[in-house]
Amino acid sequence: MAEKVRLVEEAMQPGMSVSYVARRAGISPSQLFAWKRRMLEGGHAAVQADEDVVGASQVRDLEKRVRDLERMLGKKTMEAEILKEALDLARPKKRTPPLLSWSDPEGGFQ
């Protein structure tokens, strides 16, 4: 990676041509042009967004990590719901006294 950056930087020096640098490095000029374009576009996009440039492989790794964490969160949420339901079933029900009616002779009202 550092070699690619060095070659692109060398090709961007005043008086240097991409073809000359590519020939000296033993690579295709079109490959060096592609690296130069990516470097310029990435830098332009980063400046425009006021953010750091991040490689595609790093983005893929982070996306995979997010998917893994979302999957784990889903499992934990489901476990918590199951445990809550189990606790609700295991708790003793509170017994409520029967309602007294106004006409109940034992309630004292008639």
PDB file of C-alpha atoms in Angstrom:
ATOM      1  CA  MET A   1       0.000   0.000   0.000  1.00  0.00           C
ATOM      2  CA  ALA A   2       2.750   2.462   0.918  1.00  0.00           C
ATOM      3  CA  GLU A   3       4.484   1.620  -2.385  1.00  0.00           C
ATOM      4  CA  LYS A   4       1.330   2.547  -4.340  1.00  0.00           C
ATOM      5  CA  VAL A   5       1.085   5.883  -2.539  1.00  0.00           C
ATOM      6  CA  ARG A   6       4.776   6.557  -3.141  1.00  0.00           C
ATOM      7  CA  LEU A   7       4.415   5.822  -6.872  1.00  0.00           C
ATOM      8  CA  VAL A   8       1.330   8.045  -7.196  1.00  0.00           C
ATOM      9  CA  GLU A   9       3.067  10.858  -5.339  1.00  0.00           C
ATOM     10  CA  GLU A  10       6.122  10.455  -7.569  1.00  0.00           C
ATOM     11  CA  ALA A  11       3.953  10.573 -10.701  1.00  0.00           C
ATOM     12  CA  MET A  12       2.361  13.799  -9.443  1.00  0.00           C
ATOM     13  CA  GLN A  13       5.702  15.587  -9.109  1.00  0.00           C
ATOM     14  CA  PRO A  14       6.338  18.410 -11.583  1.00  0.00           C
ATOM     15  CA  GLY A  15       8.106  17.136 -14.691  1.00  0.00           C
ATOM     16  CA  MET A  16       7.227  13.476 -14.009  1.00  0.00           C
ATOM     17  CA  SER A  17       4.880  11.478 -16.196  1.00  0.00           C
ATOM     18  CA  VAL A  18       2.695   8.579 -15.144  1.00  0.00           C
ATOM     19  CA  SER A  19       4.024   6.485 -18.029  1.00  0.00           C
ATOM     20  CA  TYR A  20       7.661   7.034 -16.992  1.00  0.00           C
ATOM     21  CA  VAL A  21       7.018   6.213 -13.310  1.00  0.00           C
ATOM     22  CA  ALA A  22       4.941   3.146 -14.259  1.00  0.00           C
ATOM     23  CA  ARG A  23       7.634   1.862 -16.649  1.00  0.00           C
ATOM     24  CA  ARG A  24      10.335   2.272 -13.982  1.00  0.00           C
ATOM     25  CA  ALA A  25       8.160   0.452 -11.403  1.00  0.00           C
ATOM     26  CA  GLY A  26       7.303  -2.337 -13.849  1.00  0.00           C
ATOM     27  CA  ILE A  27       3.558  -1.748 -13.763  1.00  0.00           C
ATOM     28  CA  SER A  28       1.006  -0.770 -16.353  1.00  0.00           C
ATOM     29  CA  PRO A  29       0.467   2.972 -16.798  1.00  0.00           C
ATOM     30  CA  SER A  30      -3.296   2.359 -16.680  1.00  0.00           C
ATOM     31  CA  GLN A  31      -2.842   0.793 -13.226  1.00  0.00           C
ATOM     32  CA  LEU A  32      -0.953   3.839 -11.992  1.00  0.00           C
ATOM     33  CA  PHE A  33      -3.583   6.140 -13.530  1.00  0.00           C
ATOM     34  CA  ALA A  34      -6.283   4.163 -11.663  1.00  0.00           C
ATOM     35  CA  TRP A  35      -4.399   4.480  -8.347  1.00  0.00           C
ATOM     36  CA  LYS A  36      -3.911   8.207  -8.953  1.00  0.00           C
ATOM     37  CA  ARG A  37      -7.620   8.668  -9.779  1.00  0.00           C
ATOM     38  CA  ARG A  38      -8.698   6.762  -6.639  1.00  0.00           C
ATOM     39  CA  MET A  39      -6.309   8.774  -4.496  1.00  0.00           C
ATOM     40  CA  LEU A  40      -7.531  12.082  -5.914  1.00  0.00           C
ATOM     41  CA  GLU A  41     -11.230  11.118  -5.726  1.00  0.00           C
ATOM     42  CA  GLY A  42     -10.866   9.816  -2.175  1.00  0.00           C
ATOM     43  CA  GLY A  43      -9.099  12.955  -1.072  1.00  0.00           C
ATOM     44  CA  HIS A  44     -11.662  15.155  -2.807  1.00  0.00           C
ATOM     45  CA  ALA A  45     -14.570  13.276  -1.228  1.00  0.00           C
ATOM     46  CA  ALA A  46     -12.924  13.458   2.197  1.00  0.00           C
ATOM     47  CA  VAL A  47     -12.346  17.207   1.950  1.00  0.00           C
ATOM     48  CA  GLN A  48     -15.884  17.763   0.664  1.00  0.00           C
ATOM     49  CA  ALA A  49     -17.392  15.750   3.538  1.00  0.00           C
ATOM     50  CA  ASP A  50     -14.834  17.094   6.036  1.00  0.00           C
ATOM     51  CA  GLU A  51     -14.051  13.501   7.042  1.00  0.00           C
ATOM     52  CA  ASP A  52     -11.127  11.095   6.953  1.00  0.00           C
ATOM     53  CA  VAL A  53     -10.616   8.783   3.992  1.00  0.00           C
ATOM     54  CA  VAL A  54     -11.481   5.196   4.889  1.00  0.00           C
ATOM     55  CA  GLY A  55     -10.598   2.174   2.800  1.00  0.00           C
ATOM     56  CA  ALA A  56     -13.316  -0.040   1.355  1.00  0.00           C
ATOM     57  CA  SER A  57     -11.946  -3.073   3.221  1.00  0.00           C
ATOM     58  CA  GLN A  58     -12.243  -1.209   6.520  1.00  0.00           C
ATOM     59  CA  VAL A  59     -15.828  -0.249   5.657  1.00  0.00           C
ATOM     60  CA  ARG A  60     -16.649  -3.910   4.867  1.00  0.00           C
ATOM     61  CA  ASP A  61     -15.087  -5.034   8.161  1.00  0.00           C
ATOM     62  CA  LEU A  62     -17.096  -2.457  10.113  1.00  0.00           C
ATOM     63  CA  GLU A  63     -20.324  -3.376   8.286  1.00  0.00           C
ATOM     64  CA  LYS A  64     -19.742  -7.048   9.170  1.00  0.00           C
ATOM     65  CA  ARG A  65     -19.171  -6.083  12.798  1.00  0.00           C
ATOM     66  CA  VAL A  66     -22.416  -4.078  12.848  1.00  0.00           C
ATOM     67  CA  ARG A  67     -24.323  -7.070  11.404  1.00  0.00           C
ATOM     68  CA  ASP A  68     -22.799  -9.370  14.036  1.00  0.00           C
ATOM     69  CA  LEU A  69     -23.684  -6.944  16.845  1.00  0.00           C
ATOM     70  CA  GLU A  70     -27.240  -6.534  15.525  1.00  0.00           C
ATOM     71  CA  ARG A  71     -27.624 -10.322  15.452  1.00  0.00           C
ATOM     72  CA  MET A  72     -26.354 -10.576  19.044  1.00  0.00           C
ATOM     73  CA  LEU A  73     -28.678  -7.760  20.133  1.00  0.00           C
ATOM     74  CA  GLY A  74     -31.620  -9.565  18.548  1.00  0.00           C
ATOM     75  CA  LYS A  75     -30.761 -12.757  20.433  1.00  0.00           C
ATOM     76  CA  LYS A  76     -30.405 -10.901  23.742  1.00  0.00           C
ATOM     77  CA  THR A  77     -33.693  -9.053  23.201  1.00  0.00           C
ATOM     78  CA  MET A  78     -35.460 -12.337  22.518  1.00  0.00           C
ATOM     79  CA  GLU A  79     -33.878 -13.916  25.631  1.00  0.00           C
ATOM     80  CA  ALA A  80     -35.006 -10.961  27.757  1.00  0.00           C
ATOM     81  CA  GLU A  81     -38.580 -11.267  26.452  1.00  0.00           C
ATOM     82  CA  ILE A  82     -38.648 -15.008  27.169  1.00  0.00           C
ATOM     83  CA  LEU A  83     -37.308 -14.463  30.695  1.00  0.00           C
ATOM     84  CA  LYS A  84     -39.873 -11.733  31.339  1.00  0.00           C
ATOM     85  CA  GLU A  85     -42.694 -14.010  30.232  1.00  0.00           C
ATOM     86  CA  ALA A  86     -41.324 -16.808  32.434  1.00  0.00           C
ATOM     87  CA  LEU A  87     -41.182 -14.455  35.431  1.00  0.00           C
ATOM     88  CA  ASP A  88     -44.751 -13.312  34.797  1.00  0.00           C
ATOM     89  CA  LEU A  89     -45.903 -16.936  34.766  1.00  0.00           C
ATOM     90  CA  ALA A  90     -43.877 -17.874  37.851  1.00  0.00           C
ATOM     91  CA  ARG A  91     -45.023 -14.990  40.047  1.00  0.00           C
ATOM     92  CA  PRO A  92     -47.869 -15.881  42.384  1.00  0.00           C
ATOM     93  CA  LYS A  93     -51.077 -14.186  41.419  1.00  0.00           C
ATOM     94  CA  LYS A  94     -52.383 -11.645  43.887  1.00  0.00           C
ATOM     95  CA  ARG A  95     -55.709 -12.702  45.240  1.00  0.00           C
ATOM     96  CA  THR A  96     -58.231  -9.930  45.223  1.00  0.00           C
ATOM     97  CA  PRO A  97     -61.063 -10.043  47.729  1.00  0.00           C
ATOM     98  CA  PRO A  98     -64.496 -10.462  46.196  1.00  0.00           C
ATOM     99  CA  LEU A  99     -66.433  -7.285  45.623  1.00  0.00           C
ATOM    100  CA  LEU A 100     -69.129  -6.559  48.178  1.00  0.00           C
ATOM    101  CA  SER A 101     -72.474  -5.651  46.851  1.00  0.00           C
ATOM    102  CA  TRP A 102     -74.734  -3.036  48.427  1.00  0.00           C
ATOM    103  CA  SER A 103     -77.432  -5.600  48.862  1.00  0.00           C
ATOM    104  CA  ASP A 104     -75.198  -8.151  50.575  1.00  0.00           C
ATOM    105  CA  PRO A 105     -76.601  -8.860  54.054  1.00  0.00           C
ATOM    106  CA  GLU A 106     -73.141  -9.740  55.385  1.00  0.00           C
ATOM    107  CA  GLY A 107     -71.681  -6.479  54.169  1.00  0.00           C
ATOM    108  CA  GLY A 108     -73.876  -4.549  56.554  1.00  0.00           C
ATOM    109  CA  PHE A 109     -75.548  -2.389  53.913  1.00  0.00           C
ATOM    110  CA  GLN A 110     -79.065  -2.812  52.601  1.00  0.00           C
TER     111      GLN A 110
END
